[in-house]
Coordinates of C-alpha atoms in Angstrom, one line a residue:
X1 CA -11.0 -8.4 49.7
X2 CA -8.2 -5.3 49.9
X3 CA -6.6 -5.9 46.6
X4 CA -3.4 -3.0 45.3
X5 CA -3.4 -2.3 42.0
X6 CA 0.5 -1.6 41.2
X7 CA 0.0 -0.3 37.4
X8 CA 3.9 0.5 37.0
X9 CA 6.8 1.3 34.1
X10 CA 9.4 -1.5 34.3
X11 CA 13.0 -1.3 33.0
X12 CA 13.5 -3.8 30.3
X13 CA 15.8 -6.1 31.6
X14 CA 16.6 -4.3 34.9
X15 CA 15.3 -6.6 37.1
X16 CA 17.3 -4.8 39.9
X17 CA 15.1 -1.2 39.1
X18 CA 11.8 -3.3 39.0
X19 CA 12.9 -5.0 42.4
X20 CA 13.3 -1.7 43.6
X21 CA 9.8 -0.4 42.7
X22 CA 8.8 -3.5 44.3
X23 CA 10.2 -2.9 47.4
X24 CA 8.7 0.9 46.7
X25 CA 5.0 -0.5 46.7
X26 CA 5.1 -2.4 49.7
X27 CA 6.6 0.6 51.4
X28 CA 3.8 2.5 51.1
X29 CA 1.1 -0.3 50.7
X30 CA 2.2 -3.7 52.3
X31 CA 0.6 -3.2 55.8
X32 CA -2.5 -1.8 54.8
X33 CA -3.6 -4.3 51.8
X34 CA -4.2 -7.8 51.4
X35 CA -2.8 -8.7 47.6
X36 CA -0.6 -6.5 45.6
X37 CA -0.9 -7.3 42.2
X38 CA 1.7 -6.5 39.4
X39 CA 1.7 -6.6 35.7
X40 CA 2.6 -9.2 33.5
X41 CA 6.7 -10.2 33.5
X42 CA 6.8 -7.2 35.7
X43 CA 10.4 -8.2 37.3
X44 CA 11.8 -8.8 34.2
X45 CA 10.4 -6.1 31.7
X46 CA 8.3 -7.0 28.8
X47 CA 9.2 -8.1 26.0
X48 CA 12.7 -8.9 27.6
X49 CA 13.3 -11.5 24.1
X50 CA 16.4 -12.9 24.1
X51 CA 17.2 -12.1 28.1
X52 CA 15.0 -15.0 28.9
X53 CA 17.4 -17.1 27.2
X54 CA 20.4 -16.2 29.5
X55 CA 21.3 -18.3 31.9
X56 CA 22.8 -15.3 33.6
X57 CA 19.8 -13.2 33.4
X58 CA 17.6 -16.1 34.6
X59 CA 19.7 -16.4 37.8
X60 CA 19.4 -12.7 38.5
X61 CA 15.9 -13.4 38.1
X62 CA 16.0 -15.9 40.3
X63 CA 18.1 -13.9 43.0
X64 CA 15.4 -11.3 42.9
X65 CA 13.1 -13.6 43.5
X66 CA 14.4 -14.9 46.8
X67 CA 15.3 -11.1 47.7
X68 CA 11.1 -10.9 47.8
X69 CA 10.9 -13.9 49.6
X70 CA 12.8 -12.6 52.3
X71 CA 11.2 -8.7 51.9
X72 CA 7.4 -10.8 52.3
X73 CA 8.3 -11.3 55.6
X74 CA 7.9 -7.8 57.0
X75 CA 4.5 -8.0 55.7
X76 CA 3.0 -11.1 57.1
X77 CA -0.4 -10.3 56.1
X78 CA -0.2 -9.6 52.6
X79 CA 0.8 -11.4 49.8
X80 CA 2.3 -10.5 46.6
X81 CA 1.5 -11.2 42.8
X82 CA 4.4 -10.9 40.4
X83 CA 5.0 -11.3 36.9
X84 CA 8.4 -13.3 36.2
X85 CA 9.9 -15.5 33.7
X86 CA 10.5 -19.6 35.5
X87 CA 12.2 -22.6 34.2
X88 CA 9.9 -24.8 32.7
X89 CA 8.5 -27.1 35.4
X90 CA 9.2 -30.9 34.9
X91 CA 7.3 -32.4 32.0
X92 CA 7.1 -29.4 30.3
X93 CA 9.1 -29.3 27.1
X94 CA 11.6 -26.2 26.6
X95 CA 12.7 -23.8 28.5
X96 CA 11.1 -20.4 30.1
X97 CA 7.7 -20.3 30.9
X98 CA 6.1 -16.6 31.0
X99 CA 4.7 -17.2 34.7
X100 CA 3.5 -15.5 38.0
X101 CA 4.1 -16.1 41.6
X102 CA 2.4 -15.8 44.9
X103 CA 4.6 -14.5 47.2
X104 CA 3.1 -15.0 51.2
X105 CA 5.2 -14.9 54.2
X106 CA 8.1 -15.8 52.9
X107 CA 7.2 -18.6 50.6
X108 CA 6.5 -19.0 47.3
X109 CA 3.1 -20.1 47.7
X110 CA 1.8 -20.9 44.2
X111 CA 2.9 -20.2 40.6
X112 CA 0.2 -19.9 37.9
X113 CA 1.8 -19.9 33.7
X114 CA 0.6 -19.0 30.6
X115 CA -1.4 -21.3 28.6
X116 CA -1.5 -19.5 25.2
X117 CA 1.7 -18.4 24.5
X118 CA 1.2 -17.6 20.6
X119 CA 2.6 -15.7 18.0
X120 CA 1.1 -11.7 18.3
X121 CA 1.5 -8.6 16.2
X122 CA 3.9 -7.0 18.7
X123 CA 5.9 -10.3 19.9
X124 CA 6.2 -13.9 19.0
X125 CA 6.0 -15.3 22.9
X126 CA 6.0 -18.8 21.3
X127 CA 9.8 -18.6 20.1
X128 CA 10.3 -17.6 23.9
X129 CA 8.2 -19.1 26.0
X130 CA 6.7 -22.8 26.3
X131 CA 2.8 -23.6 26.8
X132 CA 2.0 -24.6 30.4
X133 CA -1.5 -26.6 30.2
X134 CA -2.3 -25.4 33.5
X135 CA -5.5 -23.6 34.6
X136 CA -5.5 -24.2 38.1
X137 CA -6.7 -21.7 40.9
X138 CA -4.8 -20.1 43.1
X139 CA -6.8 -20.1 46.3
X140 CA -5.4 -17.0 48.6
X141 CA -7.1 -15.6 52.0
X142 CA -10.7 -17.7 51.0
X143 CA -10.4 -16.5 48.0
X144 CA -10.2 -18.8 44.8
X145 CA -8.2 -16.6 42.6
X146 CA -8.3 -17.6 38.6
X147 CA -4.9 -15.7 37.6
X148 CA -5.0 -15.4 34.0
X149 CA -1.6 -13.8 32.2
X150 CA -1.6 -11.5 28.9
X151 CA -4.0 -12.3 26.1
X152 CA -5.1 -15.7 27.6
X153 CA -8.2 -14.1 28.9
X154 CA -9.1 -14.0 25.1
X155 CA -9.0 -17.8 25.5
X156 CA -11.8 -17.9 28.7
X157 CA -13.9 -19.9 27.5
X158 CA -10.9 -22.8 27.4
X159 CA -9.7 -21.9 30.6
X160 CA -12.6 -23.4 32.6
X161 CA -12.6 -21.0 35.2
X162 CA -16.2 -20.7 35.5
X163 CA -16.7 -24.7 36.6
X164 CA -13.7 -24.1 39.2
X165 CA -16.0 -21.4 41.2
X166 CA -13.6 -18.4 40.8
X167 CA -13.8 -15.3 43.2
X168 CA -12.4 -13.1 41.0
X169 CA -10.2 -13.4 37.8
X170 CA -7.2 -11.7 38.0
X171 CA -5.6 -10.7 34.8
X172 CA -2.0 -9.1 34.8
X173 CA -1.2 -8.5 30.8
X174 CA 1.2 -6.1 29.2
X175 CA -1.2 -4.9 26.5
X176 CA 0.7 -2.4 24.3
X177 CA -1.3 1.0 23.3
X178 CA -2.9 0.8 19.7
X179 CA -5.2 3.2 19.3
X180 CA -8.4 0.6 17.1
X181 CA -8.3 -1.3 20.1
X182 CA -8.3 0.8 23.1
X183 CA -11.2 0.2 24.3
X184 CA -11.2 -3.4 23.3
X185 CA -10.1 -5.0 26.3
X186 CA -12.2 -3.7 29.0
X187 CA -15.5 -4.2 26.6
X188 CA -14.8 -8.1 26.6
X189 CA -13.8 -8.0 29.9
X190 CA -17.2 -5.8 30.9
X191 CA -18.5 -9.2 28.6
X192 CA -17.4 -11.5 30.5
X193 CA -18.0 -10.9 34.0
X194 CA -21.6 -9.8 33.2
X195 CA -22.5 -13.4 31.5
X196 CA -20.4 -15.4 34.1
X197 CA -21.3 -13.2 37.3
X198 CA -17.8 -13.0 38.2
X199 CA -15.2 -9.7 38.7
X200 CA -12.3 -9.3 37.3
X201 CA -9.4 -7.3 37.7
X202 CA -7.0 -6.3 34.7
X203 CA -3.6 -4.9 35.9
X204 CA -1.2 -3.6 32.7
X205 CA 1.8 -2.3 32.2
X206 CA 2.9 1.3 31.6
X207 CA 5.7 3.2 30.0
X208 CA 7.3 2.4 26.9
X209 CA 10.0 -0.3 25.7
X210 CA 11.6 0.4 22.9
X211 CA 9.3 0.8 19.8
X212 CA 6.5 -0.4 22.3
X213 CA 4.3 1.7 24.1
X214 CA 2.0 0.4 27.0
X215 CA -1.0 2.6 28.0
X216 CA -2.1 1.9 31.5
X217 CA -5.6 2.1 32.4
X218 CA -5.7 -0.6 34.5
X219 CA -9.3 -1.4 36.2
X220 CA -11.4 -3.7 38.1
X221 CA -15.3 -4.6 37.4
X222 CA -17.7 -6.2 39.4
X223 CA -20.0 -9.4 39.0
X224 CA -22.4 -7.1 37.2
X225 CA -20.1 -5.9 35.0
X226 CA -19.5 -2.2 36.3
X227 CA -16.4 -0.5 36.6
X228 CA -15.7 0.3 40.0
X229 CA -11.8 1.5 39.8
X230 CA -9.9 3.1 36.5
X231 CA -6.0 4.0 36.9
X232 CA -5.2 6.8 34.6
X233 CA -3.6 5.9 31.3
X234 CA 0.2 6.7 30.4
X235 CA 1.3 7.6 34.0
X236 CA 2.5 5.1 36.9
X237 CA -0.7 4.8 39.5
X238 CA -1.2 2.5 42.8
X239 CA -4.3 2.2 44.2
X240 CA -6.2 -0.3 46.4
X241 CA -9.7 -1.8 45.5
X242 CA -12.2 -3.2 48.2
X243 CA -13.7 -5.7 45.7
X244 CA -16.6 -6.7 47.9
X245 CA -17.1 -3.1 50.1
X246 CA -16.7 -0.5 46.5
X247 CA -20.4 0.6 45.6
X248 CA -19.1 3.5 43.4
X249 CA -19.7 3.1 39.8
X250 CA -17.1 5.2 37.8
X251 CA -16.8 5.3 34.2
X252 CA -14.3 3.9 31.9
X253 CA -13.2 6.8 29.4
X254 CA -10.1 5.4 27.0
X255 CA -8.0 9.0 25.5
X256 CA -9.7 9.8 22.2
X257 CA -7.6 8.9 19.1
X258 CA -5.7 12.1 18.9
X259 CA -5.1 12.5 22.1
X260 CA -4.3 8.9 23.3
X261 CA -1.7 9.1 19.8
X262 CA -0.3 12.3 21.6
X263 CA 0.4 11.1 24.8
X264 CA 1.6 8.1 23.8
X265 CA 4.3 9.3 21.4
X266 CA 5.4 11.8 24.7
X267 CA 5.7 8.9 26.9
X268 CA 7.6 6.8 24.5
X269 CA 9.9 9.9 23.7
X270 CA 10.7 10.3 27.6
X271 CA 11.1 6.2 28.2
X272 CA 13.7 5.7 25.4
X273 CA 15.4 8.5 26.2
X274 CA 16.0 7.9 29.4
X275 CA 16.1 3.7 29.9
X276 CA 19.0 4.4 26.9
X277 CA 21.0 6.6 29.4
X278 CA 20.2 9.8 27.5
X279 CA 18.9 12.7 28.9
X280 CA 18.7 15.5 25.9
X281 CA 17.4 15.1 22.4
X282 CA 18.5 17.1 19.1
X283 CA 15.6 17.9 16.5
X284 CA 16.8 18.6 13.0
X285 CA 14.4 22.2 12.0
X286 CA 13.1 22.2 8.5
X287 CA 10.3 24.4 8.7
X288 CA 8.1 21.9 7.9
X289 CA 5.5 20.3 9.6
X290 CA 7.2 16.5 10.4
X291 CA 9.9 18.2 12.4
X292 CA 7.6 21.3 14.1
X293 CA 5.5 18.2 15.5
X294 CA 8.5 16.0 16.9
X295 CA 9.8 19.3 18.5
X296 CA 6.5 20.2 20.2
X297 CA 6.6 16.4 21.2
X298 CA 9.7 16.0 22.6
X299 CA 9.3 19.6 24.3
X300 CA 6.2 18.5 26.4
X301 CA 8.2 14.7 27.1
X302 CA 11.3 15.8 28.1
X303 CA 11.0 19.9 28.9
X304 CA 12.4 23.0 26.9
X305 CA 15.7 22.9 28.9
X306 CA 16.4 19.8 27.2
X307 CA 16.1 20.1 23.2
X308 CA 17.9 21.8 20.9
X309 CA 16.4 22.4 17.3
X310 CA 18.5 22.9 14.9
X311 CA 18.4 24.6 11.4
X312 CA 20.8 23.3 8.7
X313 CA 19.3 25.7 5.4
X314 CA 21.0 25.8 1.7
X315 CA 20.8 27.7 -1.2
X316 CA 17.8 25.4 -1.9
X317 CA 15.8 26.6 1.5
X318 CA 13.3 29.7 1.9
X319 CA 14.3 32.0 3.9
X320 CA 11.1 31.5 5.5
X321 CA 12.0 28.1 6.5
X322 CA 14.5 29.4 9.1
X323 CA 12.3 32.0 10.6
X324 CA 9.5 29.6 11.0
X325 CA 11.8 27.2 12.8
X326 CA 13.0 30.2 15.2
X327 CA 9.9 31.3 15.7
X328 CA 8.8 27.8 16.9
X329 CA 11.5 27.4 18.9
X330 CA 11.1 30.6 20.9
X331 CA 7.4 29.7 21.3
X332 CA 8.5 26.5 22.9
X333 CA 11.9 27.8 24.7
X334 CA 14.4 26.0 23.6
X335 CA 17.7 26.2 22.7
X336 CA 18.1 27.1 18.9
X337 CA 20.9 27.1 16.1
X338 CA 21.5 27.8 12.5
X339 CA 24.3 26.1 10.5
X340 CA 24.2 26.7 6.8
X341 CA 25.3 23.5 5.1
X342 CA 26.1 25.8 1.8
X343 CA 30.2 25.4 2.5
X344 CA 30.2 21.6 3.1
X345 CA 27.9 20.9 0.0
X346 CA 30.1 22.6 -2.4
X347 CA 33.3 21.5 -0.8
X348 CA 31.5 17.8 -1.7
X349 CA 30.7 19.0 -5.3
X350 CA 33.9 20.3 -5.7
X351 CA 35.8 16.4 -4.6
X352 CA 33.5 14.6 -6.7
X353 CA 32.7 17.1 -9.5
X354 CA 35.5 15.0 -11.8
X355 CA 34.2 11.5 -10.6
X356 CA 30.4 11.7 -10.4
X357 CA 30.2 14.4 -13.6
X358 CA 28.5 17.0 -11.3
X359 CA 26.6 19.4 -13.9
X360 CA 26.5 23.2 -11.4
X361 CA 24.0 24.2 -14.1
X362 CA 21.7 21.4 -14.9
X363 CA 18.7 19.4 -12.5
X364 CA 20.2 18.6 -9.2
X365 CA 19.9 15.0 -9.2
X366 CA 18.9 12.4 -6.6
X367 CA 22.3 11.4 -5.8
X368 CA 23.0 15.1 -5.1
X369 CA 19.6 16.0 -3.0
X370 CA 20.7 12.9 -1.1
X371 CA 24.1 14.6 -0.2
X372 CA 22.5 17.4 1.3
X373 CA 20.5 14.9 4.0
X374 CA 23.1 12.6 4.4
X375 CA 25.2 16.2 6.1
X376 CA 22.3 17.2 7.8
X377 CA 22.4 13.9 9.5
X378 CA 26.2 14.3 9.7
X379 CA 25.6 17.2 11.8
X380 CA 22.9 16.1 14.0
X381 CA 25.0 13.0 15.0
X382 CA 27.9 15.2 15.5
X383 CA 25.8 17.1 18.4
X384 CA 24.6 13.4 19.6
X385 CA 28.4 12.2 20.0
X386 CA 30.0 15.6 21.5
X387 CA 27.1 16.3 23.6
X388 CA 25.3 13.0 24.2
X389 CA 21.8 14.6 22.8
X390 CA 19.7 11.7 21.4
X391 CA 18.4 12.5 17.7
X392 CA 14.8 12.4 17.1
X393 CA 14.3 11.5 13.8
X394 CA 11.2 12.9 11.7
X395 CA 10.3 11.2 9.3
X396 CA 6.4 9.8 8.7
X397 CA 5.0 7.2 7.8
X398 CA 4.1 7.7 4.1
X399 CA 7.4 8.9 3.2
X400 CA 8.7 5.4 4.7
X401 CA 6.3 3.6 2.9
X402 CA 6.8 5.5 -0.2
X403 CA 11.0 5.5 0.1
X404 CA 10.5 8.8 -0.3
X405 CA 13.7 9.6 2.2
X406 CA 17.3 9.3 2.4
X407 CA 19.2 6.6 4.0
X408 CA 21.6 8.0 6.2
X409 CA 20.0 11.3 5.8
X410 CA 17.1 12.3 7.5
X411 CA 16.2 8.9 8.6
X412 CA 19.3 9.2 10.6
X413 CA 18.1 8.9 14.4
X414 CA 17.8 6.8 18.2
X415 CA 14.1 7.0 17.5
X416 CA 12.0 8.0 15.0
X417 CA 9.1 9.5 16.8
X418 CA 6.2 9.8 14.3
X419 CA 7.6 7.1 11.7
X420 CA 4.1 4.9 12.7
X421 CA 2.4 8.3 11.8
X422 CA 0.6 8.9 7.8
X423 CA 1.0 12.2 7.0
X424 CA -2.7 13.3 6.9
X425 CA -2.7 12.2 11.0
X426 CA 1.0 13.9 11.5
X427 CA -1.6 17.6 10.3
X428 CA -4.2 16.4 12.9
X429 CA -1.6 16.1 15.5
X430 CA -0.4 19.6 14.8
X431 CA -3.6 20.9 15.2
X432 CA -4.2 18.9 18.4
X433 CA -0.7 20.3 19.5
X434 CA -2.3 24.2 18.9
X435 CA -5.5 23.5 20.4
X436 CA -4.9 25.7 23.1
X437 CA -2.7 28.5 21.6
X438 CA -0.4 28.6 18.7
X439 CA 3.0 26.6 18.8
X440 CA 3.1 25.7 15.6
X441 CA 3.1 28.4 13.4
X442 CA 0.3 28.8 11.3
X443 CA 2.4 29.4 8.1
X444 CA 3.9 25.9 8.9
X445 CA 0.5 23.8 9.1
X446 CA -0.7 25.7 5.9
X447 CA 2.4 25.6 3.8
X448 CA 2.8 23.2 1.0
X449 CA 5.1 19.8 1.9
X450 CA 8.8 20.1 0.3
X451 CA 12.0 18.7 0.7
X452 CA 13.9 21.8 -0.2
X453 CA 16.8 19.9 -1.7
X454 CA 16.1 21.4 -5.2
X455 CA 14.5 24.6 -6.7
X456 CA 10.7 25.2 -6.5
X457 CA 10.4 21.3 -5.2
X458 CA 7.1 20.2 -3.8
X459 CA 6.6 16.4 -2.0
X460 CA 3.7 16.2 -5.2
X461 CA 5.7 16.4 -8.1
X462 CA 7.2 13.0 -7.2
X463 CA 3.5 11.6 -4.8
X464 CA 0.4 12.1 -5.1
X465 CA -1.6 14.5 -2.8
X466 CA -1.5 12.7 0.8
X467 CA -5.0 11.9 1.7
X468 CA -4.9 10.0 -1.7
X469 CA -1.5 8.4 -0.9
X470 CA -2.4 7.8 2.4
X471 CA -5.9 5.9 1.8
X472 CA -4.1 3.7 -0.7
X473 CA -1.3 2.9 1.8
X474 CA -3.9 2.2 4.5
X475 CA -5.4 -0.8 3.0
X476 CA -1.4 -2.4 1.7

C-alpha cells in the first residue's frame, strides 16, 4: 500500500486555512497514493481547547468535512485519514470526541475515536473530550488499519490490535517537542513493532500553537522494527512510503539537545508572530546575554529586515552595553535605535519625589529600579502599537522562578522566547549560535550578568551563582 504522510503545520482554530492545506496535498499526491494520513485534530488544530465547546465552531468543522467529502470524489482511488473533533456517538456521555475519519469516494467510510483522553502535562484532554471505548479495526483496500490517536499508543497492549490481526498501526498524533523525550516515541514504537511483528506509521504535527511547539519527525517502521522513512524535524513535509516494497533502511536521528532547542524556539517565534497577524519583532537590547540570544533567534526565525533592536541606556548603564548591542545589530543586519531614558526617569523622580520621599543621593531602591524597567517596557509597547511590532520579552527561567524581574517592565512582551530556558542553558545556546562565527560579541558572553538598574549592580549580589541556582531550581 502506498501511504502518504502529511506532516503539516495547522493553524489553531483556522478551519479554512487547514482545509486549504488538505486541498494542496490532494492536488500534489491525490492521484498517486492509496491513503493520505494527516495528524491528530488536524482540521481544528491542536489543542483548540474552548473552541470545541462552541456550537458555531463545530458547525464549521462539519461544513469543512462536507467539502472534504465532495473533494474526495475527484480522487476515487485515494483514502483520506484526517483528525477531527466530532460530536460523540450515541451512548457516549459528553459533547465532543477526539476522532479521525476515513473519507473515500465521497463518503465517510469509517470513524475512530480516542480511547484514553486524559490529563497530560500539555493539555487537559479530559476537560474537553469524552473517552470512547472503541478499538475497532478500519478495513481499507484489503488492509486492516489499527488507527491510534495521540498517546493512546502508550496503552498499546490494551487496544487489542494484535488479536485483530492488523496489517499496520497508524498513530496520528500531536506530540509537543520536549528535549527529554524526543527519542522516546520512536524507541517505544520500534519496540512494539519488533515485539508484535507489525509495521507502524507515526504521523506528527509540526509547528507552534501558542506555547506548544510540535517538532514533526514523523516516521515509518516495518514489521521488523527497521526505520524506513523519517520526515524532517521542525518543517512541513509530505512523502509517500510503499509499505510492502520499501527495503531501504534509514537512520532515525533526532536533533541533539541544543540544536533541537534552537530549532524549536525559532519555530515558536515564527509561528507565534505570523499566526497572530504580525510580521515584525522589536527587542530591547541591554548588552546582556538574554536579549542577545533572543535577538539572534528572532533574526534567524523571521529575517533581519523584520527585527528592530532598541538600546535604552540610563545613567546606570555601562557605555559598553550600548556598544555591544550596536555590534550585535550590525552582525545581524537588523535595524537599531538608541533611546536614552534618563530624561523620562528624571521626570518620574521629579513628579514623585514628595509622595515617595525619593532620596536622590541615597541607594537606588527597588521601586526606582522598577521604574526604569517599566519605562523601557512602555517604549517597546509604543513601537508595537504604532508600527505593529511584536514585542519579544527576554527573561529567562531562572529569573522568572526567583522573581528577579519587573512586572510590567522586562516581562512586557507578546512572547517570552527564552522563559523556559535556565540561565546556564542560555549560555550554552549563545555558544551554539556562535558556532560558525561570532554573531554575539564574546564580551556579552563573558561579562558578569547585570540588570544595570543601579551603580555597580550584579545579578550575583541578589542571586546565587547561576550554576548553583539552576541546579537547585531543576529539582523544584
